[in-house]
Tab-separated table of C-alpha atoms in Angstrom:
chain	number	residue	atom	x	y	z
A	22	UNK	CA	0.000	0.000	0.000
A	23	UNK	CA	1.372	3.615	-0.687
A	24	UNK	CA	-0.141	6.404	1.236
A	25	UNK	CA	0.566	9.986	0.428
A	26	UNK	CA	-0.385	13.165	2.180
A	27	UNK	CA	-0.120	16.929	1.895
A	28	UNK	CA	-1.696	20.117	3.878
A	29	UNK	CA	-4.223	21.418	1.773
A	30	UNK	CA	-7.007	24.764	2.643
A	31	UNK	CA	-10.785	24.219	2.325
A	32	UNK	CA	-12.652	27.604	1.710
A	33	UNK	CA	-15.989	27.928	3.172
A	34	UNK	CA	-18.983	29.752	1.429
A	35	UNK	CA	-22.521	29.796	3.319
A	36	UNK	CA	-24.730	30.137	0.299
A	37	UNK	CA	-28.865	29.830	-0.211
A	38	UNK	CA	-29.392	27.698	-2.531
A	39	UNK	CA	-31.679	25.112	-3.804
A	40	UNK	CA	-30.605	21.597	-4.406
A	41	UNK	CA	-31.864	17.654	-5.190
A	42	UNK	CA	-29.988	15.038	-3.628
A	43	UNK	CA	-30.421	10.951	-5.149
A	44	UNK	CA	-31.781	8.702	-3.186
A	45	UNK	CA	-32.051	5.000	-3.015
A	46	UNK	CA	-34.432	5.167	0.497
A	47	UNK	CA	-38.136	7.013	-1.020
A	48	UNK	CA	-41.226	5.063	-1.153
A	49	UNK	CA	-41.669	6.651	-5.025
A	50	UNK	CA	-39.161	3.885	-6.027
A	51	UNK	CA	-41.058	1.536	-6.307
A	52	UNK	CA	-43.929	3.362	-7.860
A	53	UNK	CA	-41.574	3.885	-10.389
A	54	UNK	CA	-40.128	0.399	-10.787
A	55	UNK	CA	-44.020	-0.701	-11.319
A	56	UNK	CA	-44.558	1.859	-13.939
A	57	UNK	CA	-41.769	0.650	-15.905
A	58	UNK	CA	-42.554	-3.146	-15.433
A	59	UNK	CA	-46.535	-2.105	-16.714
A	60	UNK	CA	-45.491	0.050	-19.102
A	61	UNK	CA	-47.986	1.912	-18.158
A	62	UNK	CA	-49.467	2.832	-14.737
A	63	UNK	CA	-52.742	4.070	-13.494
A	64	UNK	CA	-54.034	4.552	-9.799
A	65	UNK	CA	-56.176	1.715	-10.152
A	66	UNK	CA	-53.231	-0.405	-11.139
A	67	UNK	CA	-51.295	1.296	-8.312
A	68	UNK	CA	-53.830	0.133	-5.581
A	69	UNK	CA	-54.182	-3.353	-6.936
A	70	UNK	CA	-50.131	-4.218	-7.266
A	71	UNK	CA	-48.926	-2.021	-4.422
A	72	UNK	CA	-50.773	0.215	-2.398
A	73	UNK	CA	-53.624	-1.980	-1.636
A	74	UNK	CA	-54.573	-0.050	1.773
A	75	UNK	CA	-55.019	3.291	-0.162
A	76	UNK	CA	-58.162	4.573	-1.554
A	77	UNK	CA	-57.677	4.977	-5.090
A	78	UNK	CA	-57.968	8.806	-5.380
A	79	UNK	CA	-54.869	8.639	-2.519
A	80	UNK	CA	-53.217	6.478	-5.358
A	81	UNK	CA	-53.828	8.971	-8.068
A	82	UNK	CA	-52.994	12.062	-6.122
A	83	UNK	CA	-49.321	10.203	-5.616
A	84	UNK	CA	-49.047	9.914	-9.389
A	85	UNK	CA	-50.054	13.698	-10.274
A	86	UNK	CA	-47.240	14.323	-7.678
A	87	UNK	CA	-44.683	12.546	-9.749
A	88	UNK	CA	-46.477	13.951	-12.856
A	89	UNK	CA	-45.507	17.403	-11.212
A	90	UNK	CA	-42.274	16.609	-10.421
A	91	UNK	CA	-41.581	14.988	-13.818
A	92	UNK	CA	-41.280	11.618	-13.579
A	93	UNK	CA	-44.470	10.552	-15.155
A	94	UNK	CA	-46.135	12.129	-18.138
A	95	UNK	CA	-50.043	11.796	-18.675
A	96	UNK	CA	-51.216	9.338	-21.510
A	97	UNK	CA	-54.723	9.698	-21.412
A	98	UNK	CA	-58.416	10.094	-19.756
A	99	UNK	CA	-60.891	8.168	-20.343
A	100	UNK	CA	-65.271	8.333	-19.668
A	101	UNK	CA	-66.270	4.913	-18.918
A	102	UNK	CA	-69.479	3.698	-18.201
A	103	UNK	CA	-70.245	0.929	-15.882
A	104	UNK	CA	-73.908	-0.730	-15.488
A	105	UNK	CA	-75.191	2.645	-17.275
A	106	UNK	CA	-73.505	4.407	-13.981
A	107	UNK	CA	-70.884	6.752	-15.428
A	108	UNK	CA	-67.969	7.474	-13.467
A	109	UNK	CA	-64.341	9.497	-14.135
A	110	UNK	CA	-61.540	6.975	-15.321
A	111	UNK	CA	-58.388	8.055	-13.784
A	112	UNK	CA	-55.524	8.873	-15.944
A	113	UNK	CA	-52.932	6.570	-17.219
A	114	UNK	CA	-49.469	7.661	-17.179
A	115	UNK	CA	-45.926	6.604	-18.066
A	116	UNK	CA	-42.534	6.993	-17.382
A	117	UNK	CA	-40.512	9.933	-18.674
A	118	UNK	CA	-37.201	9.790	-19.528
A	119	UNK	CA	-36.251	11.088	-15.655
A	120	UNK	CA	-38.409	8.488	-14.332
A	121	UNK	CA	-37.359	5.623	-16.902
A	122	UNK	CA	-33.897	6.115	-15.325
A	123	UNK	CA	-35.101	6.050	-11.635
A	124	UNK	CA	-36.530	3.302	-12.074
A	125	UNK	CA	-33.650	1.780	-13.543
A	126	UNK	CA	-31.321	3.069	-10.917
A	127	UNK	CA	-33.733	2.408	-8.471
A	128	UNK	CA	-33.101	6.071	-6.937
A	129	UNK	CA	-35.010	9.491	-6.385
A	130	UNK	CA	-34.042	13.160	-6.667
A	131	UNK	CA	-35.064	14.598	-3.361
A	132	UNK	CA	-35.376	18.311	-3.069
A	133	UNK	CA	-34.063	20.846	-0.554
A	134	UNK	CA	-33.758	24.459	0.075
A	135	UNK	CA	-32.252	26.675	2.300
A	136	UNK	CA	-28.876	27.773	3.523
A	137	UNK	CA	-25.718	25.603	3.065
A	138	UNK	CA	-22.024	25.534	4.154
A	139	UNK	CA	-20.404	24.937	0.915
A	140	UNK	CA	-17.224	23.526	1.047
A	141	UNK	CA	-14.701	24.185	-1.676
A	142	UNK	CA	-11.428	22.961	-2.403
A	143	UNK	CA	-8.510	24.608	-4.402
A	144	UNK	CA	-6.543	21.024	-5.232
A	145	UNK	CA	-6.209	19.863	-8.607
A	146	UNK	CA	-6.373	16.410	-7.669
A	147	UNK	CA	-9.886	16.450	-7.039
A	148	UNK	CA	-12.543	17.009	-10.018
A	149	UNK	CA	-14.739	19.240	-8.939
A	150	UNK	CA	-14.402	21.888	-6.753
A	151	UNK	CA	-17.184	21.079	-4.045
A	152	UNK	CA	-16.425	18.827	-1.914
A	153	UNK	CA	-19.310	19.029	0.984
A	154	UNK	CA	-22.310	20.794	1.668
A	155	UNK	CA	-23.867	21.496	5.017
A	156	UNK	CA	-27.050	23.091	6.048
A	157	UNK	CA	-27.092	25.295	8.825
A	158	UNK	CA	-29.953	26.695	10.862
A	159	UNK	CA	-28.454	29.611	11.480
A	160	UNK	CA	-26.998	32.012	8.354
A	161	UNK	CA	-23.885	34.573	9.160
A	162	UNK	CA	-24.341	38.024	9.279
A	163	UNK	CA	-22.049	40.782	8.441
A	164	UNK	CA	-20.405	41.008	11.804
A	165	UNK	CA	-19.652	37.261	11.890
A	166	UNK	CA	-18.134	37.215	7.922
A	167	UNK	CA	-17.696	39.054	5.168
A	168	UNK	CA	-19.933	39.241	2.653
A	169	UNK	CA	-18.443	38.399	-1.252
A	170	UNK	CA	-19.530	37.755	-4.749
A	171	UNK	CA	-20.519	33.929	-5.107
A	172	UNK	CA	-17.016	32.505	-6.156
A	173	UNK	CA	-16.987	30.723	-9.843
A	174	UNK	CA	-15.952	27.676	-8.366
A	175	UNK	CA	-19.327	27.591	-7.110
A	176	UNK	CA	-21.627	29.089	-10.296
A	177	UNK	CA	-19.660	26.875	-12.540
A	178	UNK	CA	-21.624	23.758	-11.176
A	179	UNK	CA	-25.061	25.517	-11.488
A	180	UNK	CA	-27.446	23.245	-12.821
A	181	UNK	CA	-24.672	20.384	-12.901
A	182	UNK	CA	-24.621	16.894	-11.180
A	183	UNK	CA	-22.035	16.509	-9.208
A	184	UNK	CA	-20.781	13.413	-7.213
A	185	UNK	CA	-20.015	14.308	-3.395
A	186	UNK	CA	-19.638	11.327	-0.886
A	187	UNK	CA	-20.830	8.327	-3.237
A	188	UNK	CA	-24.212	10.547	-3.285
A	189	UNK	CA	-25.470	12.611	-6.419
A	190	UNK	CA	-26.188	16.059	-5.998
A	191	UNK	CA	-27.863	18.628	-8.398
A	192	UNK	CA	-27.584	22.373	-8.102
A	193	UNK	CA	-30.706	23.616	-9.325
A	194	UNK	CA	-30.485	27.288	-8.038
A	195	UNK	CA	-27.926	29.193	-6.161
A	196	UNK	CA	-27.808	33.055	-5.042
A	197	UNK	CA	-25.476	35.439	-6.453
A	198	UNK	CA	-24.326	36.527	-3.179
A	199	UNK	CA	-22.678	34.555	0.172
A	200	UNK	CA	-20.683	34.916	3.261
A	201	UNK	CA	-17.116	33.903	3.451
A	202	UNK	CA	-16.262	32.127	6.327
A	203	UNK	CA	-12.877	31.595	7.809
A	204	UNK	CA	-10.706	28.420	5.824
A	205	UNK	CA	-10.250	25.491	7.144
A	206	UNK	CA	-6.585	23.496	6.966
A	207	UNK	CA	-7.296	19.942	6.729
A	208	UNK	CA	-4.867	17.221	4.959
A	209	UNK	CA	-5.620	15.234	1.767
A	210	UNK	CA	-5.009	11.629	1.652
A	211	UNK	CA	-4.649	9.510	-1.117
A	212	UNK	CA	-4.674	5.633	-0.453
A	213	UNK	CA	-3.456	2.667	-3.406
A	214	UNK	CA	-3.444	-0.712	-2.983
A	215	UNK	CA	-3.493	-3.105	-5.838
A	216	UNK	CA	-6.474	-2.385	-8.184
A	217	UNK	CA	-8.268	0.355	-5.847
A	218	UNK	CA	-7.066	3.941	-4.825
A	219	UNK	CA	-8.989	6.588	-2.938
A	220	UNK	CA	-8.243	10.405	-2.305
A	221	UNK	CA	-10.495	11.603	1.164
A	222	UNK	CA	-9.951	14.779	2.723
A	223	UNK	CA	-10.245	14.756	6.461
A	224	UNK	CA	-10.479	17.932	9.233
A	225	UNK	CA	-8.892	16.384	12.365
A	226	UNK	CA	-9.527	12.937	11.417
A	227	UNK	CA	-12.878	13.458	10.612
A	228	UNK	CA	-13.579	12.772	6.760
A	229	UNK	CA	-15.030	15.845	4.684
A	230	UNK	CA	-14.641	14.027	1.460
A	231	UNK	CA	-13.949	10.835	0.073
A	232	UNK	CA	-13.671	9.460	-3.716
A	233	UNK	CA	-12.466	6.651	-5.927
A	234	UNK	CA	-8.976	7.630	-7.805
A	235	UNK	CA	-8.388	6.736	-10.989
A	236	UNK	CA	-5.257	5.178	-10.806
A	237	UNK	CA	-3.773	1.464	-9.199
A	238	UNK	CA	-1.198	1.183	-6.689
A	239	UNK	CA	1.305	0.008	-9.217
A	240	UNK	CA	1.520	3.264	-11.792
A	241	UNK	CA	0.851	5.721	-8.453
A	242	UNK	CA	4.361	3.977	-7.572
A	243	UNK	CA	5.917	4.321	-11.148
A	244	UNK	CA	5.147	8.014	-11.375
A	245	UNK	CA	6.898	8.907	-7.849
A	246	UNK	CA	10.010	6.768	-8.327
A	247	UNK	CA	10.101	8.306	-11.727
A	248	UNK	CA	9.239	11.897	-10.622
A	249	UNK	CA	11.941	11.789	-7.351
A	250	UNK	CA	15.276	13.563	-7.980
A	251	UNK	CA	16.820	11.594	-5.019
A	252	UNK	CA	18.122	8.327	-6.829
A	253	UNK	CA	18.353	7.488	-10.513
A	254	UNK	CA	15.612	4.948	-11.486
A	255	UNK	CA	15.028	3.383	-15.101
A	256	UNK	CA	11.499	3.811	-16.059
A	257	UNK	CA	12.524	1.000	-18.729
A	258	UNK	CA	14.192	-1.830	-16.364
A	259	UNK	CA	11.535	-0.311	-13.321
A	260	UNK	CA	14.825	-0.268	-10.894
A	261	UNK	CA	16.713	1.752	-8.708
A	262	UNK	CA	20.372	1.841	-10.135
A	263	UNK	CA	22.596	1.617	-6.989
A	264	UNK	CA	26.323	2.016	-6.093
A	265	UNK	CA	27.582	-0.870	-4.775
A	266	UNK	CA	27.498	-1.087	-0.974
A	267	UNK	CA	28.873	-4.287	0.890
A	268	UNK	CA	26.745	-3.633	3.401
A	269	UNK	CA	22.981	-3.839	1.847
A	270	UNK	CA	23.148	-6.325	-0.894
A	271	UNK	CA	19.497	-7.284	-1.417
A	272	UNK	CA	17.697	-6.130	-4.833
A	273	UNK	CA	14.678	-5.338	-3.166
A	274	UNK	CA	14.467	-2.425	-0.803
A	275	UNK	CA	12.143	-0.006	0.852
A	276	UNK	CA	12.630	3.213	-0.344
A	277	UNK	CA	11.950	6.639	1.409
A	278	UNK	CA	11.351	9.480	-0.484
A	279	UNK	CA	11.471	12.688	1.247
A	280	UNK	CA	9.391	15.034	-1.417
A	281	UNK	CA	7.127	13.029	-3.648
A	282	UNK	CA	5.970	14.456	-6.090
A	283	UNK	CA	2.572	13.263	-7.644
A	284	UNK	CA	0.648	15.312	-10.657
A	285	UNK	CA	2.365	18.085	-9.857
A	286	UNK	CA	1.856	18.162	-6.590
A	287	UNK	CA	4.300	17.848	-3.596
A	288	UNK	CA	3.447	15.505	-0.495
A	289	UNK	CA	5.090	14.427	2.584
A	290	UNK	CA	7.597	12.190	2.944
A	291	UNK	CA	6.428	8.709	1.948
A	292	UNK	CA	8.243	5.097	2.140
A	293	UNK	CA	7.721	2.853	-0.427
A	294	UNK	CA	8.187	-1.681	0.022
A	295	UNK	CA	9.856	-3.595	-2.122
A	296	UNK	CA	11.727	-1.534	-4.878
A	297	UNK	CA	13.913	-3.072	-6.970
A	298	UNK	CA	17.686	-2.476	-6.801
A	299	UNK	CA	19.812	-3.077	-9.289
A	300	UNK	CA	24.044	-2.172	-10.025
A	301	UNK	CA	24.390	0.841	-11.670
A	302	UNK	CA	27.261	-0.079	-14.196
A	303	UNK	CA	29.612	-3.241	-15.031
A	304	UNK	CA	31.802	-2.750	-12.230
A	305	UNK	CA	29.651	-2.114	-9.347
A	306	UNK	CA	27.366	-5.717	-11.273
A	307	UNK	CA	31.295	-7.463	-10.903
A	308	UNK	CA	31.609	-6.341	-7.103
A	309	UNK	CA	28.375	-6.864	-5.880
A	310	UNK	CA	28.372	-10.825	-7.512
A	311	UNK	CA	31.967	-11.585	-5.496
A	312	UNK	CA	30.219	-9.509	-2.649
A	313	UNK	CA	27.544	-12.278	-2.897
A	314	UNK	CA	30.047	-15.025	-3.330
A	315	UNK	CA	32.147	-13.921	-0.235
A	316	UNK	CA	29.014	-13.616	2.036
A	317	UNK	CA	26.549	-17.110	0.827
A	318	UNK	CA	29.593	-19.460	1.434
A	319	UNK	CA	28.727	-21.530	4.143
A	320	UNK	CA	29.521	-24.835	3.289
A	321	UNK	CA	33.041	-26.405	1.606
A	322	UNK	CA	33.359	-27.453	-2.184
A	323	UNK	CA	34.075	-31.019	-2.529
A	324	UNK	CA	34.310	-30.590	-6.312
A	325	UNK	CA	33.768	-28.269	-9.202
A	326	UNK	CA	30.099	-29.100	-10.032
A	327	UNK	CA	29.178	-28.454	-5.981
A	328	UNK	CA	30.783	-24.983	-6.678
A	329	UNK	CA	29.353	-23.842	-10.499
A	330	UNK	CA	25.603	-24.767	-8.698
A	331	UNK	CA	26.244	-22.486	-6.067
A	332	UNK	CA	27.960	-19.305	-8.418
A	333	UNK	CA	25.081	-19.801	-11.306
A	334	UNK	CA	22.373	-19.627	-8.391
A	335	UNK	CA	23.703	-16.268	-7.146
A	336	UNK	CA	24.872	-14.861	-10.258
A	337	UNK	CA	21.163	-14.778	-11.609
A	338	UNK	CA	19.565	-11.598	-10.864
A	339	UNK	CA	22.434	-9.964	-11.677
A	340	UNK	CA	22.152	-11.696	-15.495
A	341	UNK	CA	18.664	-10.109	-16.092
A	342	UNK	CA	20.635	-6.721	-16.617
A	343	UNK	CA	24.343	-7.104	-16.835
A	344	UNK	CA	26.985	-9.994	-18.314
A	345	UNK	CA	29.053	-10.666	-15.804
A	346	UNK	CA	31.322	-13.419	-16.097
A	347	UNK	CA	30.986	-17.041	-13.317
A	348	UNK	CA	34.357	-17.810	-12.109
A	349	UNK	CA	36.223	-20.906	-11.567
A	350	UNK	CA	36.887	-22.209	-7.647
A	351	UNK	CA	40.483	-20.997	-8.072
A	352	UNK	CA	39.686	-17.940	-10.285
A	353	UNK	CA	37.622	-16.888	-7.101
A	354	UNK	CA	39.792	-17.970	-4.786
A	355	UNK	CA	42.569	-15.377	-6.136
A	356	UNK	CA	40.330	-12.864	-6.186
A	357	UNK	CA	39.675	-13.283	-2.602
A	358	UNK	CA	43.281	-13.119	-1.693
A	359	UNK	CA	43.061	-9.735	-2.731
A	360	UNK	CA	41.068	-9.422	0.362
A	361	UNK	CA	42.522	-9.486	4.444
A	362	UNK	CA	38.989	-11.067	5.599
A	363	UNK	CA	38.559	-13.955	3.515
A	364	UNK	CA	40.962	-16.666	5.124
A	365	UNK	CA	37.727	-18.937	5.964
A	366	UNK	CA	36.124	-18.183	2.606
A	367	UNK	CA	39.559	-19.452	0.987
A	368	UNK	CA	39.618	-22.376	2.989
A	369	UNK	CA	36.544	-23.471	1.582
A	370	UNK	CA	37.354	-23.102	-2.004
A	371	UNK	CA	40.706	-25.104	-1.128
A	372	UNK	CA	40.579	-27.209	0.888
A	373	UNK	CA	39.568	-30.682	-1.456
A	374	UNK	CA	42.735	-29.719	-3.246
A	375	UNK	CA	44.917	-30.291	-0.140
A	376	UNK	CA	42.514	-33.477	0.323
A	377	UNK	CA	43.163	-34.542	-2.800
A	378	UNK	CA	47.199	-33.857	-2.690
């Protein structure tokens, strides 16, 4: 998993406006879900399939209130006569396109009014601009705020859906003018692992705002190791070329990266698992393979085929990316003389021979 974060400020507008928020809790759903399934619906049809309690005027009153609110369209209205009585069919109706997609959805547009804490953000990472609203039961005045021109981050998203929390939001009206509240600092968050990443934005560990990220853990970690000006990586090999060190000779490290820089944007110091390392050049590949020769011996060679098994094991990461060439027991042997800490290591590469004298 790679977690970044950065300091980020959240303006604060308190704005009247007028709003619909989707639902998937109204008892219209399944009005709506009937409709579609009849084609056509009609409050006698209501009463019968769902609302069986209900007189049917109740019934048709609930349809002329969808009918108002656009979810149902009238078909017709009919006189019908029954045992030479006459009485008033009532109407049929049937889905619009709104309500065709409620039903489909299985959701509702719920509407509200009144005055909201609108909560805007400035990052780039995030696609729209409004990240929470809040009503309040209590609107500013001039001596608590200053009043200001509604900001465009705000107007732009008149009459726009946007997607705040997982919920659906449409801003159907807002006034020109608001109060500007004081900013809040909060941090931004952005969470991959494997397939799923997730930016939030959270005020003292409380979460403001939360969405899905468009990108897996995998090319979040390409673009930092690529971006970061504190090691030289190869985009093409996906490795960190290193120096040789005696001292750390594993090819996969964790790697700290004090800026990281993501989309243009700078975060705080992050640590990343199991990067791979790689030598940076011929000669550091030749040191670090006797490094690995020197340190794995534990056991003594009885013969030559004991000793190629063990220098072709460790010489193969080291082949995905550099020739380097597997030396003979006494080819490594006078290498290590070269060395004052090898006596044991030499000893093990020799010692058949005096066996064998």
């Amino acid at each position: 998993m790679i977690k970044l974060k950065q300091n980020t400020e959240v303006e604060i507008y308190q704005v009247e406006l007028a709003l619909k928020v989707k639902t998937k809790q109204s008892p219209f759903i399944p009005i709506l879900i009937l409709a579609q399934e009849q084609e056509e619906i009609s409050a006698e049809i209501l009463q019968e399939n769902l609302l069986t309690a209900l007189p049917v005027r109740a019934c048709d009153n609930l349809l002329k209130r969808l009918e108002q609110q656009g979810y149902l369209q009238h078909v017709q209205k009919n006189m019908l006569s029954y045992r030479q009585t006459h009485q008033v069919a009532f109407a049929n109706y049937s889905l619009t396109k709104l309500g065709e997609q409620s039903a489909i959805d299985k959701s509702f547009w719920i509407g509200e009014k009144g005055v909201y804490n609108v909560y805007v953000s400035k990052s780039t990472l995030i696609q729209h601009r409004i990240i929470m609203t809040e009503k309040v039961d209590r609107a500013e005045n001039d001596k608590d705020s200053r009043t200001t021109i509604l900001p465009r981050e705000i107007r732009q998203y008149e009459n726009q859906v946007l997607t705040i929390n997982k919920t659906e939001v449409l801003f159907e009206d807002i006034e020109e003018r608001c109060f500007q509240l004081r900013p809040l600092i909060c941090v931004i968050e952005i969470h991959a692992k494997g397939n799923e990443t997730i930016l939030k934005i959270d005020k003292d560990n409380q979460s403001l705002f939360q969405t899905d990220f468009d990108i897996e853990e995998k090319y979040l970690q390409e673009e930092l190791l690529a971006a970061c000006s504190e090691f030289e990586y190869d985009q093409d090999k996906k490795a960190i070329l290193s120096e040789f060190n005696k001292d750390n000779l594993s090819f996969n490290r964790k790697v700290k990266i004090l800026k990281p820089i993501f989309q243009r944007n700078q975060f705080n110091q992050v640590e990343i698992e199991s990067i791979t390392h790689i030598p940076s050049n011929q000669e550091n590949a030749d040191l670090w393979y006797w490094e690995l020769l020197y340190k794995n011996m534990n056991d003594y060679f009885l013969d030559e085929n004991s000793f190629k098994d063990y220098a072709n094991e460790l010489v193969k990461p080291i082949l995905l990316h550099f020739k380097v060439k597997v030396p003979k027991r006494k080819e490594l042997s006078e290498i290590f003389y070269e060395r004052e800490d090898a006596f044991y290591q030499i000893a093990k590469l020799e010692t058949i021979d005096y066996l064998n004298y």
